[in-house]
Amino acid sequence: MSDIEALKKAVPPFQIFDLIPQYAEQGFIDPERIDLLKWAGVYPQRPQEDGFLMMRVRVPAAEFSSATMREVANIAEEYGRGFLDVTDRQAFQFHWLTIQDIPRIFERLEPLGLHPKGACGDTVRAVIASPLAGLDAREIIDVRPLAHAMEGTLTGNPDFQDLPRKFKMSITAVPELEGIHMINDIGFLAHRVNGEVGFDVWVGGGLGAVAHLSKRLGVFIRPEEVVEVGQAITAAYRDHGYRQNRKKSRLKFLIKDLGVEKFREIVENDYLGRKLTDGPAAPTARFGGNDVLGVNPQADGLNYVVVATTVGRIDPTKARALADLADRYGKGVLRTTAFQNMVIPHVATEDVEALSAELAAIELAPKATIRGTTIACTGNQFCRLALTETKARTADLVDHLEPLTLAMDVPFTINLTGCSNACTRYQVADLGFMGANKTDKDGTVHEVFNVHLAGSIGQAHRTGTKLKGAVPAEQLNAYAEAVLAEFQANKHVGESFVEYADRIGHEHFAPDAVLGAREAVTA
């Protein structure tokens, strides 16, 4: 039994909420129980010996008020040195916290309907809800009530506080626009079959060092069955998932070994007590690996505006300004997305131009550019596992590339992560960069990035090809620019990068080949 499994058996993980006030009062954390902090959304920050903490906070159904945005900004300013991130699971993340701060932050979050319980740890994480729910005219059903129901019965439920590893869920009613289900343990996709609204269910997605895309369970379930089926699948994983080797503890490995048909059988026979209805696949998103960007029409004649944050980092001043704009031009409501962006819904058409101008003034203009399709993890600025710097480097990459890509007729996705753990999904991007270290003979350590090319959680449904060689960190901009320049110069109209890379050949984009050709041209 691993150390964390032994700890979970000795102390029920959600008991950490009873221990945190004690740790805050004494000013230090029991080192033998520090891993339990994850169940409260809290991690030691790099360097751990300094004692600072980072915290993730769930946003139920991805929707919150402008007043909540202001209070979140205030918390970041008062306790976190002004650092505020929007994560790729629609959560907020704070940095530079101390254990003495945590109880006070909990008290301030509670009235907002936000909570860190289950934001991390071996439990059901935040349920990703479509940021388009209740807005887009193409929507089949408003999934927000179901997302809230799942949050209330799965996330934070003591029955699921001790799973073999983390467990992620998503729900959408616009599957032709979103593909996030491909990398979650459970994904619910609404569609119509013979005029009836129901859900296609996918299971076993997950990235990390060994990536698996999810597989269809092969069923069609009614909306009123969603929470029950979610509970049954989660319980089956809890009871049958692997616990001896944490590297193989995710649901994806159980599905791989059992097969999806056998897993469905277990869920039906042992947890539901009935057979599920067979059903066809829901529609597939061509570009499922990014947000629907820019200004978009709502079903009610208003508009929702997607705000690109630049790799998820937004300082408190801008966050409060965004809240003010949501009050002035929307209905005082905002949303977070699974691609580190934010949404202002309910904007009248006659106000779109004025809102866009005010957003541009605070560098949050709703442009449908690479700024909105590029994400980056926390990196070695704060994360103990990361090998490379990510946020600032990727923000610089976006600034460098954006002017060169304004005329592109298809979205182009760049995902950059600081290690193999895939917190920002490097295996399923057009260009996926995974941080690593390279040591010279003299012992000098250099930051480099491995390249995973032409992955997709859209129609291609595949992980990217890991190319030979690596890109030195200082040449990241040059490499990405060269790839994009060639793509734009030689692609067919409407051709995606996945399609172009398949036509040209993936090894054509190997780092040494691309950078070598660039150096030759420059010379």
Short mmCIF file of C-alpha atoms in Angstrom, two decimals:
data_model
loop_
_atom_site.label_atom_id
_atom_site.label_comp_id
_atom_site.label_asym_id
_atom_site.label_seq_id
_atom_site.Cartn_x
_atom_site.Cartn_y
_atom_site.Cartn_z
CA MET A 1 0.00 0.00 0.00
CA SER A 2 1.37 3.42 -0.95
CA ASP A 3 1.93 6.12 1.67
CA ILE A 4 -1.06 8.15 0.47
CA GLU A 5 -3.33 5.08 0.53
CA ALA A 6 -2.23 4.34 4.10
CA LEU A 7 -2.87 7.97 5.06
CA LYS A 8 -6.36 7.94 3.55
CA LYS A 9 -7.23 4.81 5.49
CA ALA A 10 -5.94 6.33 8.74
CA VAL A 11 -7.61 9.73 8.30
CA PRO A 12 -10.76 10.25 6.19
CA PRO A 13 -9.51 12.90 3.72
CA PHE A 14 -12.29 15.44 4.24
CA GLN A 15 -11.33 15.49 7.93
CA ILE A 16 -8.67 17.97 6.81
CA PHE A 17 -11.31 20.68 7.20
CA ASP A 18 -11.37 19.94 10.95
CA LEU A 19 -7.57 20.00 11.12
CA ILE A 20 -6.90 23.23 9.18
CA PRO A 21 -8.07 25.58 11.98
CA GLN A 22 -5.69 23.76 14.34
CA TYR A 23 -2.81 24.12 11.87
CA ALA A 24 -3.64 27.80 11.37
CA GLU A 25 -3.60 28.44 15.11
CA GLN A 26 -0.28 26.68 15.67
CA GLY A 27 1.24 28.19 12.52
CA PHE A 28 2.47 24.96 10.92
CA ILE A 29 1.10 21.85 9.20
CA ASP A 30 1.61 18.29 10.41
CA PRO A 31 4.13 17.04 7.80
CA GLU A 32 2.69 13.53 7.96
CA ARG A 33 -0.74 14.83 6.89
CA ILE A 34 0.26 17.58 4.50
CA ASP A 35 -0.94 15.58 1.48
CA LEU A 36 -4.50 15.74 2.84
CA LEU A 37 -4.50 19.50 2.17
CA LYS A 38 -5.23 18.63 -1.47
CA TRP A 39 -8.78 17.63 -0.51
CA ALA A 40 -9.21 21.26 0.56
CA GLY A 41 -7.80 22.48 -2.76
CA VAL A 42 -4.49 23.43 -1.14
CA TYR A 43 -0.92 22.53 -2.17
CA PRO A 44 2.49 23.57 -0.86
CA GLN A 45 3.93 26.13 -3.22
CA ARG A 46 7.44 26.01 -4.64
CA PRO A 47 9.81 26.13 -2.79
CA GLN A 48 7.98 24.05 -0.16
CA GLU A 49 10.41 24.98 2.61
CA ASP A 50 9.18 28.59 2.45
CA GLY A 51 5.79 27.47 3.74
CA PHE A 52 3.59 29.28 1.21
CA LEU A 53 0.53 27.61 -0.26
CA MET A 54 -1.53 27.70 -3.46
CA MET A 55 -5.28 27.08 -3.49
CA ARG A 56 -7.81 26.10 -6.14
CA VAL A 57 -11.45 27.06 -5.72
CA ARG A 58 -14.32 25.36 -7.54
CA VAL A 59 -16.85 27.45 -9.49
CA PRO A 60 -20.08 25.37 -9.58
CA ALA A 61 -21.54 25.25 -13.12
CA ALA A 62 -18.81 27.77 -14.10
CA GLU A 63 -21.10 30.73 -13.36
CA PHE A 64 -20.84 33.48 -10.76
CA SER A 65 -21.85 37.08 -10.09
CA SER A 66 -19.87 40.27 -10.62
CA ALA A 67 -19.89 40.72 -6.82
CA THR A 68 -18.20 37.31 -6.51
CA MET A 69 -15.59 38.37 -9.06
CA ARG A 70 -14.78 41.45 -6.98
CA GLU A 71 -14.46 39.46 -3.77
CA VAL A 72 -12.24 36.84 -5.44
CA ALA A 73 -10.05 39.72 -6.72
CA ASN A 74 -9.95 41.20 -3.22
CA ILE A 75 -8.88 37.86 -1.70
CA ALA A 76 -6.07 37.55 -4.27
CA GLU A 77 -4.93 41.09 -3.49
CA GLU A 78 -5.14 40.83 0.30
CA TYR A 79 -3.69 37.35 0.77
CA GLY A 80 -2.03 36.32 -2.51
CA ARG A 81 0.20 39.23 -3.60
CA GLY A 82 -2.22 40.00 -6.42
CA PHE A 83 -1.86 36.64 -8.20
CA LEU A 84 -5.12 35.27 -9.61
CA ASP A 85 -5.42 32.51 -12.20
CA VAL A 86 -8.32 30.97 -14.11
CA THR A 87 -7.50 27.28 -14.51
CA ASP A 88 -8.36 24.87 -17.31
CA ARG A 89 -10.97 23.27 -15.04
CA GLN A 90 -12.92 26.52 -14.71
CA ALA A 91 -11.56 27.14 -11.20
CA PHE A 92 -9.84 30.11 -9.59
CA GLN A 93 -6.33 29.68 -8.20
CA PHE A 94 -4.55 31.77 -5.55
CA HIS A 95 -0.87 31.84 -4.63
CA TRP A 96 1.37 33.06 -1.77
CA LEU A 97 -1.08 32.01 0.94
CA THR A 98 -0.08 30.98 4.48
CA ILE A 99 -1.79 28.35 6.61
CA GLN A 100 -2.95 31.16 8.90
CA ASP A 101 -4.82 32.69 5.91
CA ILE A 102 -6.76 29.57 4.93
CA PRO A 103 -9.62 29.65 7.50
CA ARG A 104 -10.28 33.34 6.80
CA ILE A 105 -10.36 32.68 3.06
CA PHE A 106 -12.80 29.79 3.58
CA GLU A 107 -15.08 32.15 5.53
CA ARG A 108 -15.04 34.68 2.70
CA LEU A 109 -15.66 32.10 -0.01
CA GLU A 110 -18.60 30.40 1.69
CA PRO A 111 -21.17 33.20 1.13
CA LEU A 112 -20.15 33.32 -2.53
CA GLY A 113 -21.12 29.71 -3.18
CA LEU A 114 -17.49 28.87 -3.97
CA HIS A 115 -15.59 26.19 -2.12
CA PRO A 116 -12.23 24.43 -2.43
CA LYS A 117 -13.61 21.11 -1.11
CA GLY A 118 -12.76 18.47 -3.69
CA ALA A 119 -10.88 20.91 -5.93
CA CYS A 120 -7.90 18.54 -5.66
CA GLY A 121 -7.13 15.12 -4.15
CA ASP A 122 -8.28 11.58 -4.87
CA THR A 123 -11.93 12.50 -5.17
CA VAL A 124 -14.46 13.87 -7.66
CA ARG A 125 -13.01 17.15 -8.89
CA ALA A 126 -15.01 20.14 -10.11
CA VAL A 127 -17.57 19.20 -12.75
CA ILE A 128 -16.81 21.02 -16.01
CA ALA A 129 -20.06 22.55 -17.22
CA SER A 130 -20.40 23.99 -20.69
CA PRO A 131 -19.78 27.76 -20.50
CA LEU A 132 -22.41 28.07 -23.25
CA ALA A 133 -25.15 26.53 -21.08
CA GLY A 134 -28.43 28.41 -21.34
CA LEU A 135 -26.95 30.74 -23.95
CA ASP A 136 -26.10 29.28 -27.36
CA ALA A 137 -28.95 28.71 -29.84
CA ARG A 138 -27.47 25.32 -30.78
CA GLU A 139 -27.89 24.00 -27.25
CA ILE A 140 -30.03 20.89 -26.73
CA ILE A 141 -30.80 21.44 -23.03
CA ASP A 142 -29.56 23.82 -20.32
CA VAL A 143 -27.16 21.61 -18.35
CA ARG A 144 -26.59 23.98 -15.43
CA PRO A 145 -29.19 22.33 -13.14
CA LEU A 146 -27.59 18.94 -13.81
CA ALA A 147 -24.11 20.35 -13.21
CA HIS A 148 -25.25 21.76 -9.87
CA ALA A 149 -26.89 18.44 -8.99
CA MET A 150 -23.67 16.57 -9.74
CA GLU A 151 -21.66 19.08 -7.71
CA GLY A 152 -24.03 18.53 -4.80
CA THR A 153 -24.06 14.73 -4.88
CA LEU A 154 -20.60 13.79 -6.22
CA THR A 155 -18.09 16.55 -5.51
CA GLY A 156 -17.52 16.81 -1.77
CA ASN A 157 -19.49 13.64 -1.05
CA PRO A 158 -17.83 11.62 1.75
CA ASP A 159 -18.77 8.42 -0.12
CA PHE A 160 -16.28 9.46 -2.80
CA GLN A 161 -13.55 11.09 -0.70
CA ASP A 162 -11.26 8.06 -1.05
CA LEU A 163 -11.04 7.18 -4.74
CA PRO A 164 -7.95 5.48 -6.19
CA ARG A 165 -6.95 8.78 -7.84
CA LYS A 166 -8.51 12.02 -9.04
CA PHE A 167 -11.77 11.78 -10.96
CA LYS A 168 -12.96 14.34 -13.51
CA MET A 169 -16.36 14.90 -15.09
CA SER A 170 -17.86 17.14 -17.76
CA ILE A 171 -21.29 17.88 -19.19
CA THR A 172 -22.29 19.75 -22.33
CA ALA A 173 -25.34 20.23 -24.51
CA VAL A 174 -23.46 21.55 -27.54
CA PRO A 175 -21.26 18.55 -28.43
CA GLU A 176 -20.68 19.84 -31.96
CA LEU A 177 -18.76 22.75 -30.40
CA GLU A 178 -17.00 21.18 -27.41
CA GLY A 179 -14.78 18.12 -27.07
CA ILE A 180 -13.64 18.27 -23.46
CA HIS A 181 -15.34 14.93 -22.71
CA MET A 182 -12.50 13.17 -24.51
CA ILE A 183 -10.09 13.76 -21.62
CA ASN A 184 -12.39 13.30 -18.63
CA ASP A 185 -13.21 10.19 -16.61
CA ILE A 186 -16.90 10.74 -17.43
CA GLY A 187 -18.31 12.97 -20.14
CA PHE A 188 -22.03 13.57 -20.69
CA LEU A 189 -23.00 14.87 -24.16
CA ALA A 190 -26.60 15.91 -24.78
CA HIS A 191 -28.18 15.15 -28.15
CA ARG A 192 -31.53 14.12 -29.63
CA VAL A 193 -32.41 10.60 -30.69
CA ASN A 194 -35.76 10.21 -32.45
CA GLY A 195 -36.80 13.57 -31.05
CA GLU A 196 -35.96 12.68 -27.43
CA VAL A 197 -33.33 14.61 -25.46
CA GLY A 198 -30.78 12.46 -23.69
CA PHE A 199 -27.07 11.98 -23.13
CA ASP A 200 -24.30 10.02 -24.78
CA VAL A 201 -21.82 8.89 -22.08
CA TRP A 202 -18.04 8.61 -22.49
CA VAL A 203 -15.68 7.09 -19.91
CA GLY A 204 -11.99 6.62 -19.19
CA GLY A 205 -10.39 9.75 -20.60
CA GLY A 206 -7.26 11.13 -18.95
CA LEU A 207 -3.86 12.47 -19.97
CA GLY A 208 -0.82 12.62 -17.66
CA ALA A 209 2.35 10.78 -18.62
CA VAL A 210 0.29 8.04 -20.32
CA ALA A 211 -2.61 9.55 -22.27
CA HIS A 212 -5.90 7.80 -23.03
CA LEU A 213 -8.88 9.37 -24.76
CA SER A 214 -12.31 8.36 -23.49
CA LYS A 215 -14.51 5.67 -24.99
CA ARG A 216 -18.27 5.56 -25.52
CA LEU A 217 -20.22 3.57 -22.97
CA GLY A 218 -22.70 2.99 -25.81
CA VAL A 219 -25.77 4.28 -24.00
CA PHE A 220 -28.49 6.92 -24.28
CA ILE A 221 -29.67 8.12 -20.87
CA ARG A 222 -32.42 10.57 -19.96
CA PRO A 223 -31.59 13.81 -18.13
CA GLU A 224 -33.10 12.49 -14.89
CA GLU A 225 -30.64 9.55 -15.01
CA VAL A 226 -27.47 11.65 -15.29
CA VAL A 227 -26.69 12.03 -11.58
CA GLU A 228 -27.53 8.38 -10.81
CA VAL A 229 -25.36 7.09 -13.65
CA GLY A 230 -22.55 9.44 -12.60
CA GLN A 231 -22.72 8.05 -9.07
CA ALA A 232 -22.76 4.45 -10.31
CA ILE A 233 -19.71 4.90 -12.54
CA THR A 234 -17.84 6.70 -9.77
CA ALA A 235 -18.68 3.97 -7.25
CA ALA A 236 -17.55 1.27 -9.69
CA TYR A 237 -14.24 3.04 -10.08
CA ARG A 238 -13.92 3.49 -6.31
CA ASP A 239 -14.41 -0.23 -5.71
CA HIS A 240 -12.58 -1.69 -8.72
CA GLY A 241 -9.89 0.90 -9.51
CA TYR A 242 -6.24 0.03 -8.90
CA ARG A 243 -4.66 1.20 -5.65
CA GLN A 244 -1.29 -0.60 -5.55
CA ASN A 245 0.47 1.51 -8.16
CA ARG A 246 -0.60 5.17 -8.32
CA LYS A 247 0.80 5.46 -11.82
CA LYS A 248 -1.95 3.08 -12.94
CA SER A 249 -4.74 4.14 -10.62
CA ARG A 250 -6.84 6.26 -12.99
CA LEU A 251 -10.09 4.93 -14.49
CA LYS A 252 -8.46 4.91 -17.94
CA PHE A 253 -6.29 1.92 -16.95
CA LEU A 254 -9.26 -0.02 -15.58
CA ILE A 255 -11.20 0.60 -18.80
CA LYS A 256 -8.17 -0.45 -20.85
CA ASP A 257 -7.84 -3.74 -18.99
CA LEU A 258 -11.54 -4.62 -18.63
CA GLY A 259 -12.83 -3.18 -21.87
CA VAL A 260 -15.69 -0.69 -21.95
CA GLU A 261 -18.31 -3.42 -22.45
CA LYS A 262 -17.29 -5.28 -19.28
CA PHE A 263 -17.12 -2.05 -17.31
CA ARG A 264 -20.64 -1.15 -18.45
CA GLU A 265 -21.79 -4.59 -17.32
CA ILE A 266 -20.36 -4.00 -13.83
CA VAL A 267 -22.01 -0.58 -13.58
CA GLU A 268 -25.39 -1.94 -14.68
CA ASN A 269 -25.42 -5.17 -12.66
CA ASP A 270 -23.68 -4.14 -9.45
CA TYR A 271 -24.51 -0.45 -9.05
CA LEU A 272 -27.64 0.44 -11.02
CA GLY A 273 -29.51 -2.85 -10.87
CA ARG A 274 -30.81 -2.39 -14.41
CA LYS A 275 -29.68 -2.29 -18.02
CA LEU A 276 -29.09 1.06 -19.67
CA THR A 277 -30.61 1.87 -23.05
CA ASP A 278 -28.28 1.49 -26.03
CA GLY A 279 -27.78 4.63 -28.07
CA PRO A 280 -25.83 6.22 -30.93
CA ALA A 281 -22.95 8.67 -30.69
CA ALA A 282 -23.57 12.38 -30.24
CA PRO A 283 -22.23 14.83 -32.86
CA THR A 284 -18.51 15.60 -32.79
CA ALA A 285 -16.82 18.99 -32.54
CA ARG A 286 -14.39 19.66 -35.35
CA PHE A 287 -12.37 22.05 -33.18
CA GLY A 288 -13.14 20.68 -29.73
CA GLY A 289 -9.84 21.73 -28.18
CA ASN A 290 -10.64 25.39 -27.68
CA ASP A 291 -13.39 27.84 -26.79
CA VAL A 292 -15.99 29.37 -29.06
CA LEU A 293 -14.24 32.75 -29.17
CA GLY A 294 -15.25 36.35 -29.79
CA VAL A 295 -18.81 37.67 -29.84
CA ASN A 296 -21.55 35.05 -30.32
CA PRO A 297 -25.36 35.26 -30.60
CA GLN A 298 -27.54 33.88 -27.82
CA ALA A 299 -30.85 32.12 -28.39
CA ASP A 300 -32.70 35.09 -26.83
CA GLY A 301 -31.26 37.69 -29.23
CA LEU A 302 -28.53 38.91 -26.87
CA ASN A 303 -24.84 37.99 -27.15
CA TYR A 304 -22.16 36.28 -25.09
CA VAL A 305 -18.63 37.66 -25.27
CA VAL A 306 -15.62 35.39 -24.66
CA VAL A 307 -12.73 37.22 -23.02
CA ALA A 308 -9.23 35.82 -23.60
CA THR A 309 -7.26 36.23 -20.37
CA THR A 310 -3.79 35.32 -21.77
CA VAL A 311 -2.84 31.94 -20.24
CA GLY A 312 -5.39 32.36 -17.45
CA ARG A 313 -3.63 35.07 -15.45
CA ILE A 314 -5.70 38.11 -14.56
CA ASP A 315 -4.69 40.64 -11.93
CA PRO A 316 -7.23 41.91 -9.37
CA THR A 317 -7.55 45.35 -10.95
CA LYS A 318 -8.56 43.86 -14.30
CA ALA A 319 -10.83 41.35 -12.58
CA ARG A 320 -12.74 44.16 -10.84
CA ALA A 321 -12.92 46.10 -14.11
CA LEU A 322 -14.34 43.00 -15.77
CA ALA A 323 -16.98 42.78 -13.04
CA ASP A 324 -17.92 46.41 -13.65
CA LEU A 325 -18.31 45.73 -17.38
CA ALA A 326 -20.51 42.70 -16.67
CA ASP A 327 -22.75 45.00 -14.60
CA ARG A 328 -22.82 47.77 -17.18
CA TYR A 329 -23.30 45.71 -20.35
CA GLY A 330 -24.57 42.32 -19.17
CA LYS A 331 -26.65 41.20 -16.23
CA GLY A 332 -23.89 41.15 -13.64
CA VAL A 333 -22.95 37.55 -14.48
CA LEU A 334 -19.64 36.00 -15.60
CA ARG A 335 -18.42 32.50 -16.43
CA THR A 336 -15.12 30.67 -16.56
CA THR A 337 -14.17 28.25 -19.33
CA ALA A 338 -12.08 25.07 -19.53
CA PHE A 339 -9.54 26.93 -21.65
CA GLN A 340 -8.56 29.61 -19.12
CA ASN A 341 -10.88 32.23 -20.59
CA MET A 342 -13.93 34.09 -19.23
CA VAL A 343 -17.36 34.94 -20.59
CA ILE A 344 -19.68 37.96 -20.23
CA PRO A 345 -23.18 36.81 -21.29
CA HIS A 346 -26.40 38.75 -21.94
CA VAL A 347 -24.90 41.65 -23.92
CA ALA A 348 -27.23 43.64 -26.20
CA THR A 349 -26.09 43.86 -29.82
CA GLU A 350 -26.03 47.66 -29.70
CA ASP A 351 -23.60 47.46 -26.73
CA VAL A 352 -21.12 45.01 -28.24
CA GLU A 353 -18.91 47.66 -29.85
CA ALA A 354 -18.69 49.76 -26.69
CA LEU A 355 -17.99 46.71 -24.51
CA SER A 356 -15.32 45.49 -26.91
CA ALA A 357 -13.61 48.89 -26.80
CA GLU A 358 -13.61 48.93 -23.00
CA LEU A 359 -12.27 45.38 -22.88
CA ALA A 360 -9.52 46.35 -25.31
CA ALA A 361 -8.56 49.21 -23.00
CA ILE A 362 -7.80 46.68 -20.23
CA GLU A 363 -6.13 44.24 -22.65
CA LEU A 364 -9.00 41.75 -22.55
CA ALA A 365 -10.40 42.33 -26.04
CA PRO A 366 -12.70 39.55 -27.30
CA LYS A 367 -10.63 38.69 -30.37
CA ALA A 368 -10.91 35.24 -31.97
CA THR A 369 -7.14 34.83 -32.10
CA ILE A 370 -4.38 32.59 -30.80
CA ARG A 371 -4.59 34.46 -27.47
CA GLY A 372 -7.81 32.58 -26.76
CA THR A 373 -6.58 29.18 -27.98
CA THR A 374 -3.32 29.02 -26.01
CA ILE A 375 -3.14 27.70 -22.45
CA ALA A 376 -0.29 27.18 -19.98
CA CYS A 377 0.06 25.49 -16.59
CA THR A 378 1.36 27.06 -13.38
CA GLY A 379 4.97 26.15 -14.17
CA ASN A 380 8.01 26.18 -11.92
CA GLN A 381 7.21 29.65 -10.64
CA PHE A 382 4.94 27.94 -8.10
CA CYS A 383 4.52 24.22 -8.90
CA ARG A 384 6.88 21.75 -7.23
CA LEU A 385 6.64 19.28 -10.12
CA ALA A 386 7.26 21.63 -13.04
CA LEU A 387 10.65 21.62 -14.73
CA THR A 388 10.23 24.82 -16.73
CA GLU A 389 8.77 28.31 -16.50
CA THR A 390 5.46 28.50 -18.35
CA LYS A 391 3.12 31.45 -17.75
CA ALA A 392 5.39 34.37 -18.64
CA ARG A 393 7.06 32.43 -21.45
CA THR A 394 3.75 31.48 -23.04
CA ALA A 395 2.35 35.01 -22.64
CA ASP A 396 5.40 36.27 -24.51
CA LEU A 397 4.84 33.60 -27.18
CA VAL A 398 1.24 34.77 -27.62
CA ASP A 399 2.32 38.42 -27.91
CA HIS A 400 4.87 37.37 -30.53
CA LEU A 401 2.54 35.21 -32.61
CA GLU A 402 -0.76 37.08 -32.44
CA PRO A 403 0.06 39.77 -35.05
CA LEU A 404 1.21 37.02 -37.43
CA THR A 405 -1.98 34.97 -37.14
CA LEU A 406 -4.82 37.50 -37.35
CA ALA A 407 -5.86 36.35 -40.83
CA MET A 408 -5.96 32.62 -40.04
CA ASP A 409 -9.26 31.03 -41.12
CA VAL A 410 -9.17 28.12 -38.62
CA PRO A 411 -8.31 28.05 -34.90
CA PHE A 412 -4.80 26.98 -33.94
CA THR A 413 -4.28 25.49 -30.48
CA ILE A 414 -1.08 25.73 -28.44
CA ASN A 415 -0.94 23.97 -25.05
CA LEU A 416 2.20 24.32 -22.95
CA THR A 417 2.94 22.46 -19.72
CA GLY A 418 5.97 22.41 -17.44
CA CYS A 419 6.26 18.63 -17.01
CA SER A 420 4.75 15.34 -18.17
CA ASN A 421 1.66 15.58 -15.94
CA ALA A 422 -0.31 17.31 -18.70
CA CYS A 423 -2.14 19.82 -16.52
CA THR A 424 -2.69 21.81 -19.70
CA ARG A 425 -3.19 18.96 -22.15
CA TYR A 426 -0.08 19.10 -24.32
CA GLN A 427 -0.99 15.81 -26.06
CA VAL A 428 -4.19 17.14 -27.66
CA ALA A 429 -3.11 20.45 -29.22
CA ASP A 430 -1.98 21.45 -32.69
CA LEU A 431 1.31 22.32 -31.01
CA GLY A 432 1.78 20.73 -27.59
CA PHE A 433 4.90 21.66 -25.64
CA MET A 434 6.03 19.57 -22.64
CA GLY A 435 8.70 21.09 -20.42
CA ALA A 436 11.85 19.10 -19.64
CA ASN A 437 15.45 19.64 -18.56
CA LYS A 438 18.56 18.89 -20.59
CA THR A 439 21.92 18.63 -18.84
CA ASP A 440 25.17 19.43 -20.69
CA LYS A 441 28.39 17.51 -20.10
CA ASP A 442 29.59 20.31 -17.84
CA GLY A 443 26.48 19.94 -15.67
CA THR A 444 24.66 23.03 -16.96
CA VAL A 445 20.88 22.50 -16.98
CA HIS A 446 18.79 23.97 -19.82
CA GLU A 447 15.03 24.23 -20.10
CA VAL A 448 13.71 22.58 -23.26
CA PHE A 449 10.32 21.59 -24.66
CA ASN A 450 9.37 18.31 -26.26
CA VAL A 451 6.88 18.71 -29.09
CA HIS A 452 3.65 16.73 -29.45
CA LEU A 453 2.21 17.54 -32.86
CA ALA A 454 -1.32 17.56 -34.25
CA GLY A 455 -3.27 16.07 -31.36
CA SER A 456 -6.97 16.78 -31.16
CA ILE A 457 -10.04 16.34 -28.95
CA GLY A 458 -12.10 17.47 -31.90
CA GLN A 459 -12.96 15.31 -34.88
CA ALA A 460 -9.48 13.77 -35.11
CA HIS A 461 -9.87 12.19 -31.63
CA ARG A 462 -6.21 11.43 -31.09
CA THR A 463 -3.13 12.28 -29.11
CA GLY A 464 -0.32 14.07 -30.89
CA THR A 465 2.84 12.59 -32.35
CA LYS A 466 5.88 13.04 -30.11
CA LEU A 467 8.56 14.41 -32.40
CA LYS A 468 12.26 13.62 -32.18
CA GLY A 469 14.42 16.26 -30.56
CA ALA A 470 13.43 19.21 -28.39
CA VAL A 471 13.05 22.96 -28.69
CA PRO A 472 15.42 25.02 -26.47
CA ALA A 473 13.31 27.37 -24.33
CA GLU A 474 14.97 30.44 -25.84
CA GLN A 475 13.95 29.28 -29.33
CA LEU A 476 10.31 28.54 -28.52
CA ASN A 477 9.04 31.67 -30.28
CA ALA A 478 11.17 31.01 -33.35
CA TYR A 479 10.02 27.41 -33.65
CA ALA A 480 6.32 28.19 -33.25
CA GLU A 481 6.55 31.12 -35.66
CA ALA A 482 8.22 28.97 -38.31
CA VAL A 483 5.57 26.24 -38.03
CA LEU A 484 2.72 28.74 -38.20
CA ALA A 485 4.26 30.67 -41.09
CA GLU A 486 4.61 27.52 -43.17
CA PHE A 487 1.09 26.40 -42.29
CA GLN A 488 -0.43 29.72 -43.30
CA ALA A 489 1.58 29.90 -46.51
CA ASN A 490 0.77 26.40 -47.74
CA LYS A 491 -2.58 25.31 -46.27
CA HIS A 492 -5.77 24.92 -48.27
CA VAL A 493 -8.73 27.14 -47.48
CA GLY A 494 -10.46 25.81 -44.36
CA GLU A 495 -7.80 23.14 -43.81
CA SER A 496 -7.00 22.52 -40.14
CA PHE A 497 -3.48 22.06 -38.87
CA VAL A 498 -4.22 18.40 -38.10
CA GLU A 499 -5.22 17.87 -41.72
CA TYR A 500 -2.22 19.83 -43.00
CA ALA A 501 0.26 17.97 -40.78
CA ASP A 502 -1.14 14.63 -41.95
CA ARG A 503 -0.77 15.74 -45.57
CA ILE A 504 2.80 17.03 -45.18
CA GLY A 505 4.07 14.44 -42.71
CA HIS A 506 4.63 14.95 -38.97
CA GLU A 507 8.43 14.52 -38.98
CA HIS A 508 8.64 17.53 -41.26
CA PHE A 509 8.05 19.58 -38.09
CA ALA A 510 10.81 18.01 -35.99
CA PRO A 511 12.54 20.76 -33.97
CA ASP A 512 15.97 20.26 -35.56
CA ALA A 513 14.48 20.35 -39.06
CA VAL A 514 12.40 23.47 -38.46
CA LEU A 515 15.04 25.44 -36.55
CA GLY A 516 17.80 24.28 -38.90
CA ALA A 517 15.85 25.46 -41.95
CA ARG A 518 15.15 28.77 -40.23
CA GLU A 519 18.84 29.30 -39.46
CA ALA A 520 19.77 28.50 -43.05
CA VAL A 521 17.28 31.06 -44.40
CA THR A 522 18.50 33.68 -41.94
CA ALA A 523 22.12 33.03 -42.92
#
